[in-house]
Structure formats: C-alpha cells, structure tokens
Amino acid sequence: LLYAAEEFAAAAERYAEIGAGPDEAYARLRAAARLASGTREEANVQLSYALAFFETVGASAYADYGASLAARR
C-alpha cells in the first residue's frame, strides 16, 4: 500500500525489513527521483542505496538512470 500511495521511501524501508532487495532498490530509486527537486540530502541517501544494489546485481539500465539523477544535482 505504501508504494501504491507513492510513499516510496517508506515502502523501501518496509521492503528492506522483509528482505525484498529488488523492490527496495526500485522504491528507493523512485524516492530519489521524487526528492530530486526538493530535499537533496534525502534524495542522495535513497539514491546511494539504490545504486549500490543495482550495480551489485548488474542492473545497468537502473544504475544508469540513477546516475543520471545524480548528475542533475
């Protein structure tokens, strides 16, 4: 429900609690994208977690998207 309500950071925390790594990382990427125009510090935190996961599993498209978000700052 948190993800559907676009509460991406909270959803990521819930996914982390249950060990759903891919879902957590994607929710953090969405949170970073949403926060990019506002709270940069929080966006950077979310983005760093997401990028770490995507790079570890070789998800280059998601890692590239995350890198493009970072470059916009």
GROMACS .gro file of N, CA and C in nm:
model
  219
    1LEU      N    1   0.080  -0.120   0.000
    1LEU     CA    2   0.000   0.000   0.000
    1LEU      C    3   0.085   0.127   0.000
    2LEU      N    4   0.198   0.121   0.066
    2LEU     CA    5   0.284   0.239   0.070
    2LEU      C    6   0.333   0.277  -0.070
    3TYR      N    7   0.373   0.177  -0.148
    3TYR     CA    8   0.422   0.205  -0.283
    3TYR      C    9   0.309   0.261  -0.369
    4ALA      N   10   0.192   0.200  -0.359
    4ALA     CA   11   0.077   0.247  -0.438
    4ALA      C   12   0.038   0.389  -0.401
    5ALA      N   13   0.062   0.426  -0.276
    5ALA     CA   14   0.033   0.562  -0.231
    5ALA      C   15   0.148   0.657  -0.262
    6GLU      N   16   0.247   0.609  -0.335
    6GLU     CA   17   0.365   0.685  -0.373
    6GLU      C   18   0.445   0.734  -0.253
    7GLU      N   19   0.444   0.655  -0.147
    7GLU     CA   20   0.527   0.678  -0.029
    7GLU      C   21   0.651   0.591  -0.048
    8PHE      N   22   0.734   0.629  -0.143
    8PHE     CA   23   0.842   0.543  -0.189
    8PHE      C   24   0.949   0.516  -0.084
    9ALA      N   25   0.989   0.617  -0.008
    9ALA     CA   26   1.091   0.595   0.095
    9ALA      C   27   1.039   0.501   0.204
   10ALA      N   28   0.916   0.520   0.246
   10ALA     CA   29   0.857   0.433   0.348
   10ALA      C   30   0.841   0.291   0.293
   11ALA      N   31   0.802   0.281   0.168
   11ALA     CA   32   0.789   0.148   0.105
   11ALA      C   33   0.924   0.078   0.101
   12ALA      N   34   1.029   0.154   0.068
   12ALA     CA   35   1.163   0.096   0.063
   12ALA      C   36   1.204   0.041   0.199
   13GLU      N   37   1.173   0.113   0.304
   13GLU     CA   38   1.206   0.065   0.439
   13GLU      C   39   1.131  -0.064   0.469
   14ARG      N   40   1.007  -0.071   0.430
   14ARG     CA   41   0.928  -0.193   0.454
   14ARG      C   42   0.985  -0.309   0.373
   15TYR      N   43   1.020  -0.283   0.247
   15TYR     CA   44   1.080  -0.388   0.165
   15TYR      C   45   1.211  -0.437   0.226
   16ALA      N   46   1.289  -0.344   0.283
   16ALA     CA   47   1.415  -0.382   0.347
   16ALA      C   48   1.390  -0.473   0.466
   17GLU      N   49   1.286  -0.444   0.542
   17GLU     CA   50   1.252  -0.526   0.658
   17GLU      C   51   1.222  -0.671   0.621
   18ILE      N   52   1.163  -0.691   0.504
   18ILE     CA   53   1.125  -0.827   0.465
   18ILE      C   54   1.226  -0.891   0.370
   19GLY      N   55   1.334  -0.820   0.341
   19GLY     CA   56   1.440  -0.877   0.257
   19GLY      C   57   1.410  -0.878   0.109
   20ALA      N   58   1.326  -0.787   0.062
   20ALA     CA   59   1.291  -0.779  -0.080
   20ALA      C   60   1.382  -0.676  -0.148
   21GLY      N   61   1.508  -0.717  -0.171
   21GLY     CA   62   1.610  -0.626  -0.224
   21GLY      C   63   1.574  -0.554  -0.353
   22PRO      N   64   1.529  -0.625  -0.457
   22PRO     CA   65   1.496  -0.554  -0.580
   22PRO      C   66   1.384  -0.452  -0.563
   23ASP      N   67   1.281  -0.488  -0.487
   23ASP     CA   68   1.171  -0.395  -0.463
   23ASP      C   69   1.218  -0.274  -0.381
   24GLU      N   70   1.301  -0.302  -0.283
   24GLU     CA   71   1.357  -0.193  -0.201
   24GLU      C   72   1.436  -0.096  -0.288
   25ALA      N   73   1.524  -0.149  -0.371
   25ALA     CA   74   1.609  -0.063  -0.454
   25ALA      C   75   1.527   0.020  -0.551
   26TYR      N   76   1.425  -0.041  -0.613
   26TYR     CA   77   1.344   0.035  -0.708
   26TYR      C   78   1.263   0.143  -0.636
   27ALA      N   79   1.211   0.111  -0.518
   27ALA     CA   80   1.137   0.211  -0.441
   27ALA      C   81   1.230   0.326  -0.402
   28ARG      N   82   1.354   0.294  -0.367
   28ARG     CA   83   1.450   0.400  -0.332
   28ARG      C   84   1.483   0.486  -0.455
   29LEU      N   85   1.493   0.423  -0.570
   29LEU     CA   86   1.517   0.499  -0.693
   29LEU      C   87   1.401   0.594  -0.720
   30ARG      N   88   1.278   0.546  -0.703
   30ARG     CA   89   1.161   0.631  -0.721
   30ARG      C   90   1.159   0.744  -0.618
   31ALA      N   91   1.197   0.712  -0.493
   31ALA     CA   92   1.203   0.815  -0.389
   31ALA      C   93   1.305   0.921  -0.425
   32ALA      N   94   1.421   0.879  -0.474
   32ALA     CA   95   1.526   0.974  -0.511
   32ALA      C   96   1.478   1.064  -0.625
   33ALA      N   97   1.409   1.005  -0.722
   33ALA     CA   98   1.359   1.084  -0.835
   33ALA      C   99   1.259   1.189  -0.786
   34ARG      N  100   1.173   1.148  -0.696
   34ARG     CA  101   1.073   1.240  -0.644
   34ARG      C  102   1.138   1.349  -0.558
   35LEU      N  103   1.238   1.313  -0.480
   35LEU     CA  104   1.302   1.407  -0.389
   35LEU      C  105   1.406   1.494  -0.457
   36ALA      N  106   1.441   1.464  -0.581
   36ALA     CA  107   1.549   1.534  -0.650
   36ALA      C  108   1.527   1.685  -0.656
   37SER      N  109   1.402   1.727  -0.667
   37SER     CA  110   1.377   1.870  -0.677
   37SER      C  111   1.361   1.935  -0.540
   38GLY      N  112   1.364   1.856  -0.435
   38GLY     CA  113   1.345   1.910  -0.301
   38GLY      C  114   1.462   1.881  -0.210
   39THR      N  115   1.446   1.784  -0.123
   39THR     CA  116   1.544   1.751  -0.021
   39THR      C  117   1.658   1.672  -0.081
   40ARG      N  118   1.763   1.740  -0.121
   40ARG     CA  119   1.874   1.674  -0.190
   40ARG      C  120   1.946   1.574  -0.102
   41GLU      N  121   1.961   1.606   0.025
   41GLU     CA  122   2.031   1.514   0.114
   41GLU      C  123   1.957   1.381   0.122
   42GLU      N  124   1.827   1.386   0.142
   42GLU     CA  125   1.748   1.261   0.149
   42GLU      C  126   1.749   1.191   0.013
   43ALA      N  127   1.741   1.267  -0.096
   43ALA     CA  128   1.747   1.206  -0.230
   43ALA      C  129   1.880   1.133  -0.248
   44ASN      N  130   1.988   1.193  -0.202
   44ASN     CA  131   2.120   1.129  -0.214
   44ASN      C  132   2.128   1.000  -0.134
   45VAL      N  133   2.067   0.999  -0.016
   45VAL     CA  134   2.066   0.877   0.066
   45VAL      C  135   1.992   0.766  -0.006
   46GLN      N  136   1.872   0.797  -0.055
   46GLN     CA  137   1.793   0.696  -0.125
   46GLN      C  138   1.866   0.647  -0.249
   47LEU      N  139   1.925   0.740  -0.322
   47LEU     CA  140   1.994   0.706  -0.445
   47LEU      C  141   2.117   0.620  -0.419
   48SER      N  142   2.189   0.647  -0.313
   48SER     CA  143   2.309   0.567  -0.286
   48SER      C  144   2.274   0.423  -0.255
   49TYR      N  145   2.166   0.400  -0.179
   49TYR     CA  146   2.122   0.263  -0.152
   49TYR      C  147   2.079   0.194  -0.281
   50ALA      N  148   2.002   0.263  -0.362
   50ALA     CA  149   1.953   0.205  -0.487
   50ALA      C  150   2.068   0.170  -0.580
   51LEU      N  151   2.160   0.264  -0.599
   51LEU     CA  152   2.272   0.240  -0.690
   51LEU      C  153   2.360   0.125  -0.643
   52ALA      N  154   2.381   0.117  -0.513
   52ALA     CA  155   2.462   0.006  -0.461
   52ALA      C  156   2.401  -0.128  -0.498
   53PHE      N  157   2.270  -0.140  -0.484
   53PHE     CA  158   2.204  -0.267  -0.519
   53PHE      C  159   2.211  -0.292  -0.669
   54PHE      N  160   2.172  -0.194  -0.749
   54PHE     CA  161   2.166  -0.215  -0.894
   54PHE      C  162   2.303  -0.246  -0.952
   55GLU      N  163   2.407  -0.183  -0.902
   55GLU     CA  164   2.542  -0.212  -0.951
   55GLU      C  165   2.586  -0.352  -0.910
   56THR      N  166   2.548  -0.395  -0.790
   56THR     CA  167   2.584  -0.528  -0.741
   56THR      C  168   2.524  -0.639  -0.827
   57VAL      N  169   2.400  -0.619  -0.871
   57VAL     CA  170   2.331  -0.724  -0.948
   57VAL      C  171   2.344  -0.703  -1.099
   58GLY      N  172   2.416  -0.600  -1.141
   58GLY     CA  173   2.437  -0.577  -1.283
   58GLY      C  174   2.317  -0.520  -1.357
   59ALA      N  175   2.231  -0.450  -1.285
   59ALA     CA  176   2.114  -0.388  -1.347
   59ALA      C  177   2.154  -0.252  -1.403
   60SER      N  178   2.223  -0.257  -1.516
   60SER     CA  179   2.285  -0.135  -1.569
   60SER      C  180   2.186  -0.029  -1.610
   61ALA      N  181   2.070  -0.065  -1.661
   61ALA     CA  182   1.972   0.036  -1.701
   61ALA      C  183   1.926   0.118  -1.580
   62TYR      N  184   1.898   0.049  -1.469
   62TYR     CA  185   1.857   0.120  -1.349
   62TYR      C  186   1.974   0.199  -1.290
   63ALA      N  187   2.092   0.143  -1.292
   63ALA     CA  188   2.210   0.214  -1.242
   63ALA      C  189   2.236   0.338  -1.325
   64ASP      N  190   2.221   0.328  -1.456
   64ASP     CA  191   2.240   0.444  -1.543
   64ASP      C  192   2.136   0.552  -1.515
   65TYR      N  193   2.012   0.510  -1.493
   65TYR     CA  194   1.907   0.607  -1.461
   65TYR      C  195   1.941   0.677  -1.329
   66GLY      N  196   1.983   0.601  -1.230
   66GLY     CA  197   2.022   0.659  -1.102
   66GLY      C  198   2.137   0.756  -1.118
   67ALA      N  199   2.235   0.719  -1.200
   67ALA     CA  200   2.348   0.808  -1.224
   67ALA      C  201   2.303   0.938  -1.291
   68SER      N  202   2.204   0.927  -1.380
   68SER     CA  203   2.153   1.049  -1.445
   68SER      C  204   2.083   1.139  -1.345
   69LEU      N  205   2.015   1.079  -1.246
   69LEU     CA  206   1.954   1.159  -1.139
   69LEU      C  207   2.061   1.231  -1.059
   70ALA      N  208   2.169   1.160  -1.029
   70ALA     CA  209   2.277   1.220  -0.951
   70ALA      C  210   2.342   1.336  -1.028
   71ALA      N  211   2.352   1.321  -1.158
   71ALA     CA  212   2.416   1.424  -1.240
   71ALA      C  213   2.332   1.552  -1.248
   72ARG      N  214   2.203   1.540  -1.225
   72ARG     CA  215   2.114   1.657  -1.231
   72ARG      C  216   2.130   1.750  -1.112
   73ARG      N  217   2.197   1.705  -1.009
   73ARG     CA  218   2.209   1.786  -0.887
   73ARG      C  219   2.317   1.888  -0.901
   0.00000   0.00000   0.00000
